[in-house]
Amino acid sequence: VAVPLGSTFASLATTWFWLQAILIALMFIATFIDFDEQMIPDQVTVPGTIIALIAAAVWPLSRLPISTPGRGFGFIDFGSPNPLAGWHLGFVGLATCLAILAVWIWGLLPKIVPSRDFKLGIAGSTKIMLASILRCPRKNDCEIRVEKRRMFGMTKLYLLLLVVGAALLLGFWGTLGDPQKDSLVSAFIGLGVAGGLIWGIRIVGGLALGQQAMGFGDVTLMCMIGAFLGWQASIAGFVYSIMFALVLAIILFVITRKSYLAFGPYLCMGALLALIRWPTVWAGFEPIFWMGPLLLAFFGGSLVLMAVLLPLIRWLKESTLGPEE
């Protein structure tokens, strides 16, 4: 992609500014809510993710700029720094976007997940989970007056979002040009990879430690960041966030002997640092990004290793320092 000149470049710079200003403002809000309330509301991350997806389809040149050997200056996509193979321009690309949209909405739905009650089995756990989403009317009358069971308003809203989003993708996919499809698929894959990474850590950490290792607000926050910045910048930001959190966790433990901290603010700090230092970040992380899909196998192996090491670390900590107060 050639470097835009003149008024086109000015328009592009304006688009960059406003989109990144929106992302920074949303991360700023999420940071202080997480510090104060120990949670990140969907009212912050869901609209942000929607804005990022719409912007990706409408302004494909709003993606982060990159420079790669042999390809010159361009804009980041889900294959960068590898060239795109073109599979995403047809049905496979559309199906990928629809699948990621469906999984994202599924994660947002209010529900009960009895993951630690293994006596229920897969069928029993699934039945309880679906019942908690649908909230069907009670079959038996009771003398005690209780509120009628109805589907939550947020559930209806998210299901409507799924229907509208799927309809828009199906209706307009054929009218999008290749740059728009490149950008939109990149945003969806950024959402899926970044959010999936934190979701995987949340699940594995919770099972290994027997307690909630990370709130789902961190997952939705990373989905938003991934949709805005792409999976490459999100992974770099995640690496930075670990460094920030590790330093603060050590200081907090020395002072209060408590190891729990809200991770959302550090995800925001890491993403902001990756955004501000993007040319340097791209130059430093580019050899890793060349791995492409092999990184998914690396992440999977890391989660397995985490599942093995976390219980051991917890046992060593309690054996040497005693249980946390």
PDB file of C-alpha atoms in Angstrom:
ATOM      1  CA  VAL A   1       0.000   0.000   0.000  1.00  0.00           C
ATOM      2  CA  ALA A   2       1.495   3.326  -1.011  1.00  0.00           C
ATOM      3  CA  VAL A   3       1.978   6.083   1.537  1.00  0.00           C
ATOM      4  CA  PRO A   4      -1.018   8.443   1.347  1.00  0.00           C
ATOM      5  CA  LEU A   5      -0.072  12.027   0.565  1.00  0.00           C
ATOM      6  CA  GLY A   6      -1.664  15.436   0.916  1.00  0.00           C
ATOM      7  CA  SER A   7      -5.249  15.683   2.073  1.00  0.00           C
ATOM      8  CA  THR A   8      -5.600  11.871   2.088  1.00  0.00           C
ATOM      9  CA  PHE A   9      -2.829  11.573   4.651  1.00  0.00           C
ATOM     10  CA  ALA A  10      -4.357  14.369   6.736  1.00  0.00           C
ATOM     11  CA  SER A  11      -7.690  12.547   6.724  1.00  0.00           C
ATOM     12  CA  LEU A  12      -5.944   9.300   7.658  1.00  0.00           C
ATOM     13  CA  ALA A  13      -4.095  10.989  10.525  1.00  0.00           C
ATOM     14  CA  THR A  14      -7.386  12.395  11.805  1.00  0.00           C
ATOM     15  CA  THR A  15      -8.970   8.935  11.721  1.00  0.00           C
ATOM     16  CA  TRP A  16      -5.990   7.458  13.581  1.00  0.00           C
ATOM     17  CA  PHE A  17      -6.207  10.173  16.203  1.00  0.00           C
ATOM     18  CA  TRP A  18      -9.914   9.759  16.959  1.00  0.00           C
ATOM     19  CA  LEU A  19      -9.906   5.959  16.992  1.00  0.00           C
ATOM     20  CA  GLN A  20      -6.875   5.785  19.245  1.00  0.00           C
ATOM     21  CA  ALA A  21      -8.298   8.545  21.441  1.00  0.00           C
ATOM     22  CA  ILE A  22     -11.489   6.478  21.853  1.00  0.00           C
ATOM     23  CA  LEU A  23      -9.457   3.389  22.761  1.00  0.00           C
ATOM     24  CA  ILE A  24      -7.330   5.288  25.271  1.00  0.00           C
ATOM     25  CA  ALA A  25     -10.410   6.911  26.839  1.00  0.00           C
ATOM     26  CA  LEU A  26     -12.143   3.536  27.218  1.00  0.00           C
ATOM     27  CA  MET A  27      -9.024   1.967  28.726  1.00  0.00           C
ATOM     28  CA  PHE A  28      -8.729   4.946  31.091  1.00  0.00           C
ATOM     29  CA  ILE A  29     -12.320   4.404  32.266  1.00  0.00           C
ATOM     30  CA  ALA A  30     -11.812   0.642  32.610  1.00  0.00           C
ATOM     31  CA  THR A  31      -8.617   1.155  34.615  1.00  0.00           C
ATOM     32  CA  PHE A  32     -10.136   3.289  37.339  1.00  0.00           C
ATOM     33  CA  ILE A  33     -13.335   1.250  37.561  1.00  0.00           C
ATOM     34  CA  ASP A  34     -11.229  -1.903  37.974  1.00  0.00           C
ATOM     35  CA  PHE A  35      -9.068  -0.270  40.645  1.00  0.00           C
ATOM     36  CA  ASP A  36     -12.157   0.871  42.542  1.00  0.00           C
ATOM     37  CA  GLU A  37     -14.702  -1.906  41.936  1.00  0.00           C
ATOM     38  CA  GLN A  38     -12.464  -4.875  41.028  1.00  0.00           C
ATOM     39  CA  MET A  39     -14.437  -5.365  37.816  1.00  0.00           C
ATOM     40  CA  ILE A  40     -14.659  -4.032  34.271  1.00  0.00           C
ATOM     41  CA  PRO A  41     -18.234  -3.427  33.075  1.00  0.00           C
ATOM     42  CA  ASP A  42     -19.388  -4.631  29.669  1.00  0.00           C
ATOM     43  CA  GLN A  43     -20.847  -1.152  29.152  1.00  0.00           C
ATOM     44  CA  VAL A  44     -17.261  -0.007  28.523  1.00  0.00           C
ATOM     45  CA  THR A  45     -15.754  -2.856  26.518  1.00  0.00           C
ATOM     46  CA  VAL A  46     -18.686  -4.008  24.365  1.00  0.00           C
ATOM     47  CA  PRO A  47     -19.392  -0.604  22.724  1.00  0.00           C
ATOM     48  CA  GLY A  48     -15.647  -0.180  22.256  1.00  0.00           C
ATOM     49  CA  THR A  49     -15.379  -3.505  20.468  1.00  0.00           C
ATOM     50  CA  ILE A  50     -18.329  -2.636  18.218  1.00  0.00           C
ATOM     51  CA  ILE A  51     -16.722   0.715  17.331  1.00  0.00           C
ATOM     52  CA  ALA A  52     -13.454  -1.054  16.478  1.00  0.00           C
ATOM     53  CA  LEU A  53     -15.187  -3.567  14.193  1.00  0.00           C
ATOM     54  CA  ILE A  54     -17.204  -0.894  12.387  1.00  0.00           C
ATOM     55  CA  ALA A  55     -14.096   1.261  11.957  1.00  0.00           C
ATOM     56  CA  ALA A  56     -12.168  -1.704  10.545  1.00  0.00           C
ATOM     57  CA  ALA A  57     -14.832  -2.230   7.861  1.00  0.00           C
ATOM     58  CA  VAL A  58     -15.349   1.447   7.019  1.00  0.00           C
ATOM     59  CA  TRP A  59     -11.751   2.741   7.244  1.00  0.00           C
ATOM     60  CA  PRO A  60      -9.403  -0.129   6.334  1.00  0.00           C
ATOM     61  CA  LEU A  61      -6.391   2.219   6.321  1.00  0.00           C
ATOM     62  CA  SER A  62      -6.989   3.032   9.988  1.00  0.00           C
ATOM     63  CA  ARG A  63      -5.043  -0.090  11.027  1.00  0.00           C
ATOM     64  CA  LEU A  64      -1.613   0.385  12.596  1.00  0.00           C
ATOM     65  CA  PRO A  65       1.133   1.217  10.058  1.00  0.00           C
ATOM     66  CA  ILE A  66       4.012  -1.223   9.526  1.00  0.00           C
ATOM     67  CA  SER A  67       7.078  -1.616   7.346  1.00  0.00           C
ATOM     68  CA  THR A  68       8.198  -5.106   6.350  1.00  0.00           C
ATOM     69  CA  PRO A  69      11.109  -6.279   4.149  1.00  0.00           C
ATOM     70  CA  GLY A  70       9.976  -6.853   0.599  1.00  0.00           C
ATOM     71  CA  ARG A  71       6.544  -5.310   1.164  1.00  0.00           C
ATOM     72  CA  GLY A  72       7.453  -1.742   2.073  1.00  0.00           C
ATOM     73  CA  PHE A  73       5.111   0.515   4.030  1.00  0.00           C
ATOM     74  CA  GLY A  74       1.606  -0.734   4.680  1.00  0.00           C
ATOM     75  CA  PHE A  75      -1.023  -1.412   7.303  1.00  0.00           C
ATOM     76  CA  ILE A  76      -1.105  -4.328   9.670  1.00  0.00           C
ATOM     77  CA  ASP A  77      -3.361  -7.282   8.948  1.00  0.00           C
ATOM     78  CA  PHE A  78      -3.860 -10.662  10.582  1.00  0.00           C
ATOM     79  CA  GLY A  79      -1.077 -12.220   8.485  1.00  0.00           C
ATOM     80  CA  SER A  80       1.591  -9.563   9.035  1.00  0.00           C
ATOM     81  CA  PRO A  81       4.487  -9.785   8.517  1.00  0.00           C
ATOM     82  CA  ASN A  82       3.613 -12.789   6.318  1.00  0.00           C
ATOM     83  CA  PRO A  83       1.728 -11.998   3.084  1.00  0.00           C
ATOM     84  CA  LEU A  84      -1.979 -12.827   2.994  1.00  0.00           C
ATOM     85  CA  ALA A  85      -2.937 -16.006   1.140  1.00  0.00           C
ATOM     86  CA  GLY A  86      -6.393 -14.713   0.177  1.00  0.00           C
ATOM     87  CA  TRP A  87      -8.461 -17.458   1.845  1.00  0.00           C
ATOM     88  CA  HIS A  88     -10.248 -14.851   3.960  1.00  0.00           C
ATOM     89  CA  LEU A  89     -11.814 -13.049   1.007  1.00  0.00           C
ATOM     90  CA  GLY A  90     -14.501 -15.658   0.448  1.00  0.00           C
ATOM     91  CA  PHE A  91     -16.760 -17.919   2.481  1.00  0.00           C
ATOM     92  CA  VAL A  92     -14.003 -18.994   4.891  1.00  0.00           C
ATOM     93  CA  GLY A  93     -13.346 -15.398   5.923  1.00  0.00           C
ATOM     94  CA  LEU A  94     -17.061 -14.763   6.448  1.00  0.00           C
ATOM     95  CA  ALA A  95     -17.430 -17.971   8.468  1.00  0.00           C
ATOM     96  CA  THR A  96     -14.419 -16.988  10.596  1.00  0.00           C
ATOM     97  CA  CYS A  97     -15.976 -13.618  11.439  1.00  0.00           C
ATOM     98  CA  LEU A  98     -19.343 -15.212  12.247  1.00  0.00           C
ATOM     99  CA  ALA A  99     -17.745 -17.863  14.461  1.00  0.00           C
ATOM    100  CA  ILE A 100     -15.713 -15.323  16.440  1.00  0.00           C
ATOM    101  CA  LEU A 101     -18.783 -13.093  16.794  1.00  0.00           C
ATOM    102  CA  ALA A 102     -20.827 -16.035  18.130  1.00  0.00           C
ATOM    103  CA  VAL A 103     -18.156 -17.070  20.652  1.00  0.00           C
ATOM    104  CA  TRP A 104     -17.750 -13.466  21.815  1.00  0.00           C
ATOM    105  CA  ILE A 105     -21.503 -13.116  22.379  1.00  0.00           C
ATOM    106  CA  TRP A 106     -21.603 -16.509  24.126  1.00  0.00           C
ATOM    107  CA  GLY A 107     -18.949 -15.323  26.549  1.00  0.00           C
ATOM    108  CA  LEU A 108     -20.894 -12.137  27.265  1.00  0.00           C
ATOM    109  CA  LEU A 109     -24.199 -13.871  28.034  1.00  0.00           C
ATOM    110  CA  PRO A 110     -25.100 -13.936  31.758  1.00  0.00           C
ATOM    111  CA  LYS A 111     -24.986 -17.597  32.766  1.00  0.00           C
ATOM    112  CA  ILE A 112     -24.006 -20.112  35.419  1.00  0.00           C
ATOM    113  CA  VAL A 113     -21.030 -22.283  34.511  1.00  0.00           C
ATOM    114  CA  PRO A 114     -20.794 -25.193  37.010  1.00  0.00           C
ATOM    115  CA  SER A 115     -17.291 -26.068  35.843  1.00  0.00           C
ATOM    116  CA  ARG A 116     -16.020 -27.332  39.193  1.00  0.00           C
ATOM    117  CA  ASP A 117     -18.926 -29.674  39.960  1.00  0.00           C
ATOM    118  CA  PHE A 118     -17.694 -32.733  38.076  1.00  0.00           C
ATOM    119  CA  LYS A 119     -20.512 -34.903  39.508  1.00  0.00           C
ATOM    120  CA  LEU A 120     -22.957 -33.251  37.122  1.00  0.00           C
ATOM    121  CA  GLY A 121     -21.118 -34.439  34.049  1.00  0.00           C
ATOM    122  CA  ILE A 122     -21.002 -32.610  30.735  1.00  0.00           C
ATOM    123  CA  ALA A 123     -24.708 -33.118  30.012  1.00  0.00           C
ATOM    124  CA  GLY A 124     -25.819 -31.909  33.454  1.00  0.00           C
ATOM    125  CA  SER A 125     -23.517 -28.895  33.410  1.00  0.00           C
ATOM    126  CA  THR A 126     -24.688 -27.951  29.910  1.00  0.00           C
ATOM    127  CA  LYS A 127     -28.343 -28.242  30.959  1.00  0.00           C
ATOM    128  CA  ILE A 128     -27.820 -25.950  33.954  1.00  0.00           C
ATOM    129  CA  MET A 129     -25.886 -23.456  31.839  1.00  0.00           C
ATOM    130  CA  LEU A 130     -28.544 -23.278  29.128  1.00  0.00           C
ATOM    131  CA  ALA A 131     -31.294 -23.006  31.753  1.00  0.00           C
ATOM    132  CA  SER A 132     -29.471 -20.093  33.394  1.00  0.00           C
ATOM    133  CA  ILE A 133     -29.410 -18.302  30.018  1.00  0.00           C
ATOM    134  CA  LEU A 134     -32.976 -18.988  28.887  1.00  0.00           C
ATOM    135  CA  ARG A 135     -34.534 -18.741  32.380  1.00  0.00           C
ATOM    136  CA  CYS A 136     -37.670 -20.617  31.321  1.00  0.00           C
ATOM    137  CA  PRO A 137     -40.871 -20.168  33.397  1.00  0.00           C
ATOM    138  CA  ARG A 138     -41.179 -22.436  36.446  1.00  0.00           C
ATOM    139  CA  LYS A 139     -43.149 -25.612  35.859  1.00  0.00           C
ATOM    140  CA  ASN A 140     -44.601 -25.846  39.379  1.00  0.00           C
ATOM    141  CA  ASP A 141     -46.750 -23.292  41.186  1.00  0.00           C
ATOM    142  CA  CYS A 142     -45.745 -22.348  44.698  1.00  0.00           C
ATOM    143  CA  GLU A 143     -47.783 -20.867  47.531  1.00  0.00           C
ATOM    144  CA  ILE A 144     -44.923 -18.542  48.318  1.00  0.00           C
ATOM    145  CA  ARG A 145     -45.081 -15.589  45.975  1.00  0.00           C
ATOM    146  CA  VAL A 146     -41.834 -15.354  44.037  1.00  0.00           C
ATOM    147  CA  GLU A 147     -40.825 -13.211  41.116  1.00  0.00           C
ATOM    148  CA  LYS A 148     -41.536 -14.779  37.740  1.00  0.00           C
ATOM    149  CA  ARG A 149     -38.474 -16.138  36.017  1.00  0.00           C
ATOM    150  CA  ARG A 150     -37.738 -14.313  32.763  1.00  0.00           C
ATOM    151  CA  MET A 151     -34.761 -13.975  30.490  1.00  0.00           C
ATOM    152  CA  PHE A 152     -32.453 -11.153  31.581  1.00  0.00           C
ATOM    153  CA  GLY A 153     -32.635  -7.932  29.611  1.00  0.00           C
ATOM    154  CA  MET A 154     -28.883  -8.070  28.924  1.00  0.00           C
ATOM    155  CA  THR A 155     -29.302 -11.573  27.496  1.00  0.00           C
ATOM    156  CA  LYS A 156     -31.920 -10.295  25.048  1.00  0.00           C
ATOM    157  CA  LEU A 157     -29.683  -7.371  24.121  1.00  0.00           C
ATOM    158  CA  TYR A 158     -26.668  -9.600  23.430  1.00  0.00           C
ATOM    159  CA  LEU A 159     -28.749 -12.050  21.394  1.00  0.00           C
ATOM    160  CA  LEU A 160     -30.106  -9.105  19.391  1.00  0.00           C
ATOM    161  CA  LEU A 161     -26.506  -7.946  18.878  1.00  0.00           C
ATOM    162  CA  LEU A 162     -25.630 -11.417  17.570  1.00  0.00           C
ATOM    163  CA  VAL A 163     -28.556 -11.423  15.126  1.00  0.00           C
ATOM    164  CA  VAL A 164     -27.870  -7.880  13.886  1.00  0.00           C
ATOM    165  CA  GLY A 165     -24.130  -8.481  13.603  1.00  0.00           C
ATOM    166  CA  ALA A 166     -24.604 -11.737  11.701  1.00  0.00           C
ATOM    167  CA  ALA A 167     -27.181 -10.106   9.401  1.00  0.00           C
ATOM    168  CA  LEU A 168     -24.832  -7.226   8.603  1.00  0.00           C
ATOM    169  CA  LEU A 169     -21.955  -9.578   7.854  1.00  0.00           C
ATOM    170  CA  LEU A 170     -24.090 -11.787   5.629  1.00  0.00           C
ATOM    171  CA  GLY A 171     -25.768  -8.842   3.912  1.00  0.00           C
ATOM    172  CA  PHE A 172     -22.736  -6.659   3.184  1.00  0.00           C
ATOM    173  CA  TRP A 173     -19.904  -9.168   2.847  1.00  0.00           C
ATOM    174  CA  GLY A 174     -20.295  -9.377  -0.926  1.00  0.00           C
ATOM    175  CA  THR A 175     -20.183  -5.579  -1.285  1.00  0.00           C
ATOM    176  CA  LEU A 176     -16.924  -5.129   0.626  1.00  0.00           C
ATOM    177  CA  GLY A 177     -13.704  -4.665  -1.293  1.00  0.00           C
ATOM    178  CA  ASP A 178     -10.577  -6.662  -0.574  1.00  0.00           C
ATOM    179  CA  PRO A 179      -9.034  -3.938   1.678  1.00  0.00           C
ATOM    180  CA  GLN A 180     -12.238  -3.815   3.760  1.00  0.00           C
ATOM    181  CA  LYS A 181     -12.273  -7.609   4.116  1.00  0.00           C
ATOM    182  CA  ASP A 182      -8.569  -7.632   5.027  1.00  0.00           C
ATOM    183  CA  SER A 183      -9.215  -5.067   7.748  1.00  0.00           C
ATOM    184  CA  LEU A 184     -12.450  -6.574   9.079  1.00  0.00           C
ATOM    185  CA  VAL A 185     -11.116 -10.130   9.301  1.00  0.00           C
ATOM    186  CA  SER A 186      -7.983  -8.748  10.971  1.00  0.00           C
ATOM    187  CA  ALA A 187     -10.124  -6.997  13.588  1.00  0.00           C
ATOM    188  CA  PHE A 188     -12.144 -10.144  14.278  1.00  0.00           C
ATOM    189  CA  ILE A 189      -9.025 -12.311  14.528  1.00  0.00           C
ATOM    190  CA  GLY A 190      -7.446  -9.702  16.809  1.00  0.00           C
ATOM    191  CA  LEU A 191     -10.569  -9.919  18.985  1.00  0.00           C
ATOM    192  CA  GLY A 192     -10.464 -13.716  19.001  1.00  0.00           C
ATOM    193  CA  VAL A 193      -6.740 -14.206  19.617  1.00  0.00           C
ATOM    194  CA  ALA A 194      -6.328 -11.493  22.252  1.00  0.00           C
ATOM    195  CA  GLY A 195      -9.526 -12.363  24.093  1.00  0.00           C
ATOM    196  CA  GLY A 196      -8.936 -16.099  23.711  1.00  0.00           C
ATOM    197  CA  LEU A 197      -5.492 -15.795  25.272  1.00  0.00           C
ATOM    198  CA  ILE A 198      -6.859 -14.198  28.436  1.00  0.00           C
ATOM    199  CA  TRP A 199      -9.897 -16.508  28.437  1.00  0.00           C
ATOM    200  CA  GLY A 200      -7.598 -19.525  28.304  1.00  0.00           C
ATOM    201  CA  ILE A 201      -5.497 -18.193  31.179  1.00  0.00           C
ATOM    202  CA  ARG A 202      -8.670 -17.550  33.170  1.00  0.00           C
ATOM    203  CA  ILE A 203      -9.961 -21.104  32.664  1.00  0.00           C
ATOM    204  CA  VAL A 204      -6.660 -22.888  33.276  1.00  0.00           C
ATOM    205  CA  GLY A 205      -5.753 -20.669  36.216  1.00  0.00           C
ATOM    206  CA  GLY A 206      -9.153 -21.167  37.817  1.00  0.00           C
ATOM    207  CA  LEU A 207      -8.999 -24.956  37.492  1.00  0.00           C
ATOM    208  CA  ALA A 208      -5.396 -25.155  38.684  1.00  0.00           C
ATOM    209  CA  LEU A 209      -5.811 -22.860  41.684  1.00  0.00           C
ATOM    210  CA  GLY A 210      -9.379 -23.792  42.613  1.00  0.00           C
ATOM    211  CA  GLN A 211     -10.393 -20.130  42.603  1.00  0.00           C
ATOM    212  CA  GLN A 212     -11.027 -17.347  40.121  1.00  0.00           C
ATOM    213  CA  ALA A 213      -7.672 -16.432  38.615  1.00  0.00           C
ATOM    214  CA  MET A 214      -8.896 -13.579  36.411  1.00  0.00           C
ATOM    215  CA  GLY A 215     -12.207 -11.798  35.948  1.00  0.00           C
ATOM    216  CA  PHE A 216     -14.158 -12.080  32.704  1.00  0.00           C
ATOM    217  CA  GLY A 217     -13.951  -8.307  32.404  1.00  0.00           C
ATOM    218  CA  ASP A 218     -10.264  -8.793  31.597  1.00  0.00           C
ATOM    219  CA  VAL A 219     -11.312 -11.069  28.730  1.00  0.00           C
ATOM    220  CA  THR A 220     -13.750  -8.539  27.256  1.00  0.00           C
ATOM    221  CA  LEU A 221     -11.180  -5.773  27.747  1.00  0.00           C
ATOM    222  CA  MET A 222      -8.610  -7.726  25.751  1.00  0.00           C
ATOM    223  CA  CYS A 223     -11.220  -8.451  23.074  1.00  0.00           C
ATOM    224  CA  MET A 224     -11.689  -4.716  22.656  1.00  0.00           C
ATOM    225  CA  ILE A 225      -7.945  -4.053  22.532  1.00  0.00           C
ATOM    226  CA  GLY A 226      -7.464  -6.846  19.992  1.00  0.00           C
ATOM    227  CA  ALA A 227     -10.245  -5.496  17.761  1.00  0.00           C
ATOM    228  CA  PHE A 228      -8.672  -2.030  17.786  1.00  0.00           C
ATOM    229  CA  LEU A 229      -4.978  -2.922  17.501  1.00  0.00           C
ATOM    230  CA  GLY A 230      -4.833  -6.438  16.031  1.00  0.00           C
ATOM    231  CA  TRP A 231      -3.453  -9.573  17.644  1.00  0.00           C
ATOM    232  CA  GLN A 232       0.194  -8.580  17.157  1.00  0.00           C
ATOM    233  CA  ALA A 233       0.066  -5.324  19.130  1.00  0.00           C
ATOM    234  CA  SER A 234      -2.218  -6.981  21.706  1.00  0.00           C
ATOM    235  CA  ILE A 235       0.293  -9.752  22.387  1.00  0.00           C
ATOM    236  CA  ALA A 236       3.082  -7.197  22.738  1.00  0.00           C
ATOM    237  CA  GLY A 237       0.879  -5.228  25.125  1.00  0.00           C
ATOM    238  CA  PHE A 238       0.155  -8.393  27.104  1.00  0.00           C
ATOM    239  CA  VAL A 239       3.886  -9.027  27.530  1.00  0.00           C
ATOM    240  CA  TYR A 240       4.340  -5.473  28.809  1.00  0.00           C
ATOM    241  CA  SER A 241       1.361  -5.860  31.149  1.00  0.00           C
ATOM    242  CA  ILE A 242       2.963  -8.898  32.792  1.00  0.00           C
ATOM    243  CA  MET A 243       6.074  -6.822  33.497  1.00  0.00           C
ATOM    244  CA  PHE A 244       4.013  -3.998  35.008  1.00  0.00           C
ATOM    245  CA  ALA A 245       1.920  -6.386  37.101  1.00  0.00           C
ATOM    246  CA  LEU A 246       4.913  -8.378  38.321  1.00  0.00           C
ATOM    247  CA  VAL A 247       6.656  -5.292  39.698  1.00  0.00           C
ATOM    248  CA  LEU A 248       3.501  -4.011  41.382  1.00  0.00           C
ATOM    249  CA  ALA A 249       2.612  -7.472  42.722  1.00  0.00           C
ATOM    250  CA  ILE A 250       6.004  -7.797  44.427  1.00  0.00           C
ATOM    251  CA  ILE A 251       5.676  -4.344  45.995  1.00  0.00           C
ATOM    252  CA  LEU A 252       2.101  -5.089  47.110  1.00  0.00           C
ATOM    253  CA  PHE A 253       3.084  -8.445  48.617  1.00  0.00           C
ATOM    254  CA  VAL A 254       6.013  -6.954  50.529  1.00  0.00           C
ATOM    255  CA  ILE A 255       3.808  -4.219  51.981  1.00  0.00           C
ATOM    256  CA  THR A 256       0.524  -6.051  52.599  1.00  0.00           C
ATOM    257  CA  ARG A 257       1.406  -9.765  52.117  1.00  0.00           C
ATOM    258  CA  LYS A 258      -1.522  -9.950  49.676  1.00  0.00           C
ATOM    259  CA  SER A 259      -0.912 -11.254  46.185  1.00  0.00           C
ATOM    260  CA  TYR A 260      -4.255 -10.380  44.578  1.00  0.00           C
ATOM    261  CA  LEU A 261      -4.376  -7.423  42.218  1.00  0.00           C
ATOM    262  CA  ALA A 262      -6.704  -6.222  39.484  1.00  0.00           C
ATOM    263  CA  PHE A 263      -5.044  -7.163  36.195  1.00  0.00           C
ATOM    264  CA  GLY A 264      -7.187  -4.987  33.920  1.00  0.00           C
ATOM    265  CA  PRO A 265      -5.258  -1.758  34.572  1.00  0.00           C
ATOM    266  CA  TYR A 266      -1.986  -3.462  33.656  1.00  0.00           C
ATOM    267  CA  LEU A 267      -3.488  -4.790  30.437  1.00  0.00           C
ATOM    268  CA  CYS A 268      -4.398  -1.197  29.629  1.00  0.00           C
ATOM    269  CA  MET A 269      -0.911   0.041  30.541  1.00  0.00           C
ATOM    270  CA  GLY A 270       0.686  -2.610  28.358  1.00  0.00           C
ATOM    271  CA  ALA A 271      -1.585  -1.859  25.402  1.00  0.00           C
ATOM    272  CA  LEU A 272      -0.948   1.870  25.760  1.00  0.00           C
ATOM    273  CA  LEU A 273       2.816   1.333  25.840  1.00  0.00           C
ATOM    274  CA  ALA A 274       2.634  -0.910  22.766  1.00  0.00           C
ATOM    275  CA  LEU A 275       0.567   1.747  20.969  1.00  0.00           C
ATOM    276  CA  ILE A 276       2.848   4.647  21.891  1.00  0.00           C
ATOM    277  CA  ARG A 277       6.042   2.750  21.016  1.00  0.00           C
ATOM    278  CA  TRP A 278       4.524   0.920  18.047  1.00  0.00           C
ATOM    279  CA  PRO A 279       7.408   1.365  15.510  1.00  0.00           C
ATOM    280  CA  THR A 280       9.902   0.082  18.102  1.00  0.00           C
ATOM    281  CA  VAL A 281       7.534  -2.667  19.234  1.00  0.00           C
ATOM    282  CA  TRP A 282       7.012  -3.867  15.671  1.00  0.00           C
ATOM    283  CA  ALA A 283      10.747  -3.936  14.999  1.00  0.00           C
ATOM    284  CA  GLY A 284      11.393  -5.886  18.215  1.00  0.00           C
ATOM    285  CA  PHE A 285       8.538  -8.386  17.969  1.00  0.00           C
ATOM    286  CA  GLU A 286       8.522  -8.907  14.188  1.00  0.00           C
ATOM    287  CA  PRO A 287      10.734 -12.050  14.301  1.00  0.00           C
ATOM    288  CA  ILE A 288       8.178 -13.600  16.672  1.00  0.00           C
ATOM    289  CA  PHE A 289       5.237 -12.582  14.515  1.00  0.00           C
ATOM    290  CA  TRP A 290       6.798 -14.403  11.555  1.00  0.00           C
ATOM    291  CA  MET A 291       5.783 -17.616  13.358  1.00  0.00           C
ATOM    292  CA  GLY A 292       2.159 -16.868  12.500  1.00  0.00           C
ATOM    293  CA  PRO A 293      -0.181 -19.776  13.368  1.00  0.00           C
ATOM    294  CA  LEU A 294       2.666 -21.588  15.151  1.00  0.00           C
ATOM    295  CA  LEU A 295       2.223 -19.047  17.950  1.00  0.00           C
ATOM    296  CA  LEU A 296      -1.160 -20.635  18.714  1.00  0.00           C
ATOM    297  CA  ALA A 297       0.583 -23.951  19.378  1.00  0.00           C
ATOM    298  CA  PHE A 298       3.068 -22.111  21.582  1.00  0.00           C
ATOM    299  CA  PHE A 299       0.239 -20.525  23.576  1.00  0.00           C
ATOM    300  CA  GLY A 300      -1.469 -23.892  23.935  1.00  0.00           C
ATOM    301  CA  GLY A 301       1.719 -25.428  25.291  1.00  0.00           C
ATOM    302  CA  SER A 302       2.138 -22.491  27.665  1.00  0.00           C
ATOM    303  CA  LEU A 303      -1.353 -23.073  29.072  1.00  0.00           C
ATOM    304  CA  VAL A 304      -0.553 -26.750  29.673  1.00  0.00           C
ATOM    305  CA  LEU A 305       2.665 -25.769  31.418  1.00  0.00           C
ATOM    306  CA  MET A 306       0.770 -23.217  33.490  1.00  0.00           C
ATOM    307  CA  ALA A 307      -1.727 -25.882  34.569  1.00  0.00           C
ATOM    308  CA  VAL A 308       1.181 -27.970  35.867  1.00  0.00           C
ATOM    309  CA  LEU A 309       3.189 -25.208  37.520  1.00  0.00           C
ATOM    310  CA  LEU A 310       0.459 -23.146  39.215  1.00  0.00           C
ATOM    311  CA  PRO A 311      -0.529 -25.796  41.808  1.00  0.00           C
ATOM    312  CA  LEU A 312       3.166 -26.401  42.533  1.00  0.00           C
ATOM    313  CA  ILE A 313       3.836 -22.683  43.007  1.00  0.00           C
ATOM    314  CA  ARG A 314       0.803 -22.369  45.258  1.00  0.00           C
ATOM    315  CA  TRP A 315       1.975 -25.333  47.386  1.00  0.00           C
ATOM    316  CA  LEU A 316       5.492 -23.905  47.715  1.00  0.00           C
ATOM    317  CA  LYS A 317       4.139 -20.501  48.659  1.00  0.00           C
ATOM    318  CA  GLU A 318       1.833 -21.896  51.368  1.00  0.00           C
ATOM    319  CA  SER A 319       4.560 -24.214  52.666  1.00  0.00           C
ATOM    320  CA  THR A 320       7.120 -21.426  53.075  1.00  0.00           C
ATOM    321  CA  LEU A 321       5.007 -18.354  53.802  1.00  0.00           C
ATOM    322  CA  GLY A 322       1.790 -19.852  55.102  1.00  0.00           C
ATOM    323  CA  PRO A 323      -1.725 -19.334  53.692  1.00  0.00           C
ATOM    324  CA  GLU A 324      -2.635 -15.850  52.536  1.00  0.00           C
ATOM    325  CA  GLU A 325      -4.703 -13.913  55.051  1.00  0.00           C
TER     326      GLU A 325
END
